[in-house]
mmCIF file of C-alpha atoms in Angstrom:
data_model
loop_
_atom_site.group_PDB
_atom_site.id
_atom_site.type_symbol
_atom_site.label_atom_id
_atom_site.label_comp_id
_atom_site.label_asym_id
_atom_site.label_seq_id
_atom_site.Cartn_x
_atom_site.Cartn_y
_atom_site.Cartn_z
ATOM 1 C CA MET C 256 -26.910 3.208 25.938
ATOM 2 C CA THR C 257 -28.285 5.676 23.376
ATOM 3 C CA THR C 258 -26.632 6.556 20.108
ATOM 4 C CA ASP C 259 -25.930 10.057 21.435
ATOM 5 C CA ASN C 260 -24.136 8.576 24.448
ATOM 6 C CA ILE C 261 -22.093 6.237 22.263
ATOM 7 C CA VAL C 262 -21.040 9.092 19.975
ATOM 8 C CA SER C 263 -20.159 11.345 22.909
ATOM 9 C CA GLN C 264 -18.114 8.662 24.628
ATOM 10 C CA ALA C 265 -16.277 7.624 21.450
ATOM 11 C CA LEU C 266 -15.409 11.231 20.584
ATOM 12 C CA ALA C 267 -14.222 11.854 24.143
ATOM 13 C CA GLU C 268 -11.963 8.795 23.908
ATOM 14 C CA VAL C 269 -10.451 9.927 20.607
ATOM 15 C CA LYS C 270 -9.914 13.435 22.007
ATOM 16 C CA GLN C 271 -8.168 12.043 25.077
ATOM 17 C CA VAL C 272 -5.760 10.024 22.903
ATOM 18 C CA LEU C 273 -5.045 12.959 20.598
ATOM 19 C CA ASP C 274 -4.532 15.326 23.531
ATOM 20 C CA ALA C 275 -1.874 12.938 24.813
ATOM 21 C CA ALA C 276 -0.178 12.299 21.441
ATOM 22 C CA VAL C 277 -0.422 15.342 19.190
ATOM 23 C CA PRO C 278 1.475 18.050 21.117
ATOM 24 C CA THR C 279 4.807 16.214 21.100
ATOM 25 C CA GLN C 280 4.544 13.372 18.621
ATOM 26 C CA VAL C 281 3.527 15.375 15.538
ATOM 27 C CA ASP C 282 6.500 17.723 15.838
ATOM 28 C CA ALA C 283 8.784 14.733 16.473
ATOM 29 C CA MET C 284 7.891 13.286 13.054
ATOM 30 C CA VAL C 285 8.427 16.426 10.982
ATOM 31 C CA PRO C 286 12.256 16.565 10.745
ATOM 32 C CA ARG C 287 12.716 12.938 9.713
ATOM 33 C CA ILE C 288 9.942 13.149 7.100
ATOM 34 C CA ARG C 289 11.349 16.359 5.649
ATOM 35 C CA LYS C 290 14.861 14.922 5.522
ATOM 36 C CA ALA C 291 13.856 11.639 3.846
ATOM 37 C CA GLY C 292 14.594 11.004 0.204
ATOM 38 C CA ARG C 293 11.975 8.370 -0.480
ATOM 39 C CA ILE C 294 9.290 7.443 2.010
ATOM 40 C CA ALA C 295 7.492 4.106 2.133
ATOM 41 C CA VAL C 296 4.495 3.432 4.387
ATOM 42 C CA TYR C 297 3.129 0.112 5.616
ATOM 43 C CA GLY C 298 0.573 -1.340 7.966
ATOM 44 C CA VAL C 299 -1.706 -4.352 8.137
ATOM 45 C CA GLY C 300 -5.500 -4.481 8.245
ATOM 46 C CA ARG C 301 -7.256 -1.266 9.151
ATOM 47 C CA GLU C 302 -3.965 0.197 10.343
ATOM 48 C CA GLY C 303 -2.775 -0.382 6.783
ATOM 49 C CA LEU C 304 -5.660 1.713 5.503
ATOM 50 C CA MET C 305 -4.631 4.537 7.821
ATOM 51 C CA MET C 306 -1.043 4.251 6.562
ATOM 52 C CA LYS C 307 -2.282 4.459 2.975
ATOM 53 C CA SER C 308 -4.182 7.622 3.903
ATOM 54 C CA LEU C 309 -0.959 9.063 5.348
ATOM 55 C CA GLY C 310 0.915 8.105 2.189
ATOM 56 C CA MET C 311 -1.689 9.797 0.021
ATOM 57 C CA ARG C 312 -1.480 13.043 1.984
ATOM 58 C CA LEU C 313 2.340 13.004 1.961
ATOM 59 C CA PHE C 314 2.095 12.587 -1.821
ATOM 60 C CA HIS C 315 -0.297 15.553 -1.987
ATOM 61 C CA LEU C 316 2.434 17.553 -0.227
ATOM 62 C CA GLY C 317 4.755 16.680 -3.116
ATOM 63 C CA LEU C 318 6.898 14.119 -1.284
ATOM 64 C CA ASP C 319 8.284 10.975 -2.914
ATOM 65 C CA VAL C 320 6.113 8.460 -1.068
ATOM 66 C CA HIS C 321 5.063 4.889 -1.817
ATOM 67 C CA VAL C 322 2.865 2.218 -0.268
ATOM 68 C CA VAL C 323 4.714 -1.029 0.398
ATOM 69 C CA GLY C 324 3.139 -3.775 -1.702
ATOM 70 C CA ASP C 325 2.261 -1.582 -4.670
ATOM 71 C CA MET C 326 4.082 -2.806 -7.761
ATOM 72 C CA THR C 327 5.582 0.645 -8.336
ATOM 73 C CA THR C 328 7.258 0.873 -4.915
ATOM 74 C CA PRO C 329 10.977 1.434 -5.502
ATOM 75 C CA PRO C 330 13.736 0.047 -3.295
ATOM 76 C CA LEU C 331 14.713 1.996 -0.194
ATOM 77 C CA SER C 332 18.304 2.904 0.587
ATOM 78 C CA THR C 333 20.398 5.309 2.638
ATOM 79 C CA GLY C 334 18.530 8.553 3.249
ATOM 80 C CA ASP C 335 15.103 6.951 2.850
ATOM 81 C CA LEU C 336 12.420 6.309 5.466
ATOM 82 C CA LEU C 337 10.051 3.427 6.145
ATOM 83 C CA ILE C 338 7.066 4.422 8.303
ATOM 84 C CA VAL C 339 5.205 1.434 9.742
ATOM 85 C CA SER C 340 2.218 0.945 11.994
ATOM 86 C CA ALA C 341 2.337 -1.717 14.688
ATOM 87 C CA GLY C 342 -0.409 -0.705 17.091
ATOM 88 C CA PRO C 343 -0.293 -3.885 19.189
ATOM 89 C CA GLY C 344 3.507 -3.868 19.308
ATOM 90 C CA GLN C 345 4.481 -6.143 16.443
ATOM 91 C CA PHE C 346 3.387 -7.883 13.285
ATOM 92 C CA SER C 347 5.620 -10.378 11.510
ATOM 93 C CA THR C 348 5.459 -8.482 8.213
ATOM 94 C CA VAL C 349 6.279 -5.184 9.898
ATOM 95 C CA MET C 350 9.288 -6.723 11.625
ATOM 96 C CA GLY C 351 10.498 -8.272 8.369
ATOM 97 C CA LEU C 352 10.144 -5.037 6.401
ATOM 98 C CA MET C 353 11.938 -3.059 9.091
ATOM 99 C CA GLY C 354 14.834 -5.493 8.864
ATOM 100 C CA VAL C 355 15.006 -5.145 5.078
ATOM 101 C CA ALA C 356 14.881 -1.331 5.347
ATOM 102 C CA HIS C 357 17.685 -1.271 7.918
ATOM 103 C CA ASP C 358 19.804 -3.646 5.825
ATOM 104 C CA ALA C 359 19.376 -1.255 2.886
ATOM 105 C CA GLY C 360 20.478 1.724 4.998
ATOM 106 C CA ALA C 361 17.028 3.320 5.402
ATOM 107 C CA GLN C 362 15.671 4.719 8.649
ATOM 108 C CA THR C 363 12.496 3.346 10.245
ATOM 109 C CA MET C 364 9.699 5.000 12.164
ATOM 110 C CA CYS C 365 7.144 2.934 14.075
ATOM 111 C CA ILE C 366 3.703 4.241 15.023
ATOM 112 C CA THR C 367 2.399 2.170 17.908
ATOM 113 C CA ALA C 368 0.294 2.008 21.050
ATOM 114 C CA GLU C 369 2.983 -0.200 22.616
ATOM 115 C CA PRO C 370 6.220 1.821 22.799
ATOM 116 C CA ASP C 371 8.021 -1.091 24.475
ATOM 117 C CA GLY C 372 6.925 -3.612 21.822
ATOM 118 C CA ALA C 373 9.262 -5.519 19.525
ATOM 119 C CA ALA C 374 8.684 -3.254 16.508
ATOM 120 C CA ALA C 375 9.337 -0.127 18.561
ATOM 121 C CA ARG C 376 12.588 -1.604 19.871
ATOM 122 C CA LEU C 377 13.731 -2.137 16.273
ATOM 123 C CA ALA C 378 12.721 1.344 15.059
ATOM 124 C CA ASP C 379 14.955 4.373 14.740
ATOM 125 C CA GLN C 380 12.051 6.525 15.917
ATOM 126 C CA VAL C 381 8.924 5.594 17.863
ATOM 127 C CA ILE C 382 5.675 7.551 17.681
ATOM 128 C CA HIS C 383 3.414 6.642 20.582
ATOM 129 C CA ILE C 384 -0.338 6.920 20.145
ATOM 130 C CA PRO C 385 -1.716 5.730 23.509
ATOM 131 C CA ALA C 386 -4.916 3.992 22.443
ATOM 132 C CA GLN C 387 -6.535 0.598 22.796
ATOM 133 C CA THR C 388 -5.669 -1.868 20.044
ATOM 134 C CA MET C 389 -6.743 -5.453 19.427
ATOM 135 C CA ALA C 390 -3.859 -6.514 21.669
ATOM 136 C CA ARG C 391 -5.814 -5.229 24.660
ATOM 137 C CA ASP C 392 -9.456 -5.363 23.604
ATOM 138 C CA GLN C 393 -10.190 -8.589 25.473
ATOM 139 C CA THR C 394 -8.187 -7.904 28.612
ATOM 140 C CA GLY C 395 -8.374 -4.484 30.140
ATOM 141 C CA ALA C 396 -10.486 -2.929 27.378
ATOM 142 C CA THR C 397 -11.346 0.664 28.144
ATOM 143 C CA SER C 398 -12.851 1.870 24.865
ATOM 144 C CA ILE C 399 -16.462 1.721 23.799
ATOM 145 C CA LEU C 400 -15.172 1.227 20.254
ATOM 146 C CA PRO C 401 -14.560 -2.365 19.149
ATOM 147 C CA MET C 402 -11.156 -4.035 18.842
ATOM 148 C CA GLY C 403 -8.533 -1.558 17.579
ATOM 149 C CA SER C 404 -10.906 1.129 16.343
ATOM 150 C CA LEU C 405 -9.772 3.724 18.878
ATOM 151 C CA PHE C 406 -6.158 3.445 17.692
ATOM 152 C CA GLU C 407 -7.172 3.543 14.030
ATOM 153 C CA ALA C 408 -9.493 6.549 14.471
ATOM 154 C CA ALA C 409 -6.806 8.391 16.397
ATOM 155 C CA GLN C 410 -4.255 7.538 13.688
ATOM 156 C CA PHE C 411 -6.402 9.086 10.971
ATOM 157 C CA LEU C 412 -6.808 12.404 12.778
ATOM 158 C CA PHE C 413 -3.222 12.369 14.061
ATOM 159 C CA PHE C 414 -1.990 12.014 10.474
ATOM 160 C CA GLU C 415 -4.189 14.905 9.325
ATOM 161 C CA PHE C 416 -2.719 17.099 12.081
ATOM 162 C CA LEU C 417 0.754 15.997 10.971
ATOM 163 C CA ILE C 418 -0.059 17.034 7.404
ATOM 164 C CA LEU C 419 -1.282 20.441 8.603
ATOM 165 C CA ARG C 420 2.005 20.897 10.489
ATOM 166 C CA LEU C 421 4.037 19.808 7.463
ATOM 167 C CA CYS C 422 2.052 22.226 5.260
ATOM 168 C CA ASP C 423 2.992 25.029 7.619
ATOM 169 C CA VAL C 424 6.671 24.056 7.880
ATOM 170 C CA MET C 425 7.034 23.415 4.143
ATOM 171 C CA GLY C 426 5.018 26.490 3.130
ATOM 172 C CA ARG C 427 2.501 24.441 1.117
ATOM 173 C CA SER C 428 -0.946 25.827 0.375
ATOM 174 C CA PRO C 429 -4.178 23.875 -0.014
ATOM 175 C CA ALA C 430 -4.068 24.774 -3.725
ATOM 176 C CA GLU C 431 -0.603 23.229 -4.083
ATOM 177 C CA MET C 432 -1.813 20.058 -2.401
ATOM 178 C CA ARG C 433 -4.909 19.942 -4.599
ATOM 179 C CA ALA C 434 -2.716 20.243 -7.708
ATOM 180 C CA ASN C 435 -1.168 16.863 -6.769
ATOM 181 C CA HIS C 436 -4.549 15.146 -6.414
ATOM 182 C CA THR C 437 -5.339 12.599 -9.114
ATOM 183 C CA ASN C 438 -7.609 13.543 -11.987
ATOM 184 C CA LEU C 439 -8.341 9.873 -12.745
ATOM 185 C CA GLU C 440 -11.410 9.508 -10.559
#
């Protein structure tokens, strides 16, 4: 298979996932994010990197957002939101953090490829991104991309589309977002 064919197939796969997820799932996230006091984001591995990218963009929008594990992450409580990624359906840390958030009165949102998974069943809101993850890469793999790369690539673009929607709903301009970008680079 040529590089051109690989690129074409991978892009077609990502487009198919986004076509299935974006129209309904992006708008489903907006009200809960806008209503939240504090927002904390969490994921493991490469999903964790995508969650950090979401956290950064939510911060650029001017929201009170934190990445779980950073030493400056405050406690969550009633009115707050924990957004987690559990592509394959569950991770022990995700499940534990969701329990802590619920005990503190916070709401939880789970982004997953497995809407019937354990993490989704525990969440107050489930966002379904129908893409191959590592949970299915050895049995029934359909993506040319390795392991969970299709889910992670779709997450990145999905989150950018979410940010565009939030910009529109919140009336934020690119200049306002840029003003929140760090100058310590």
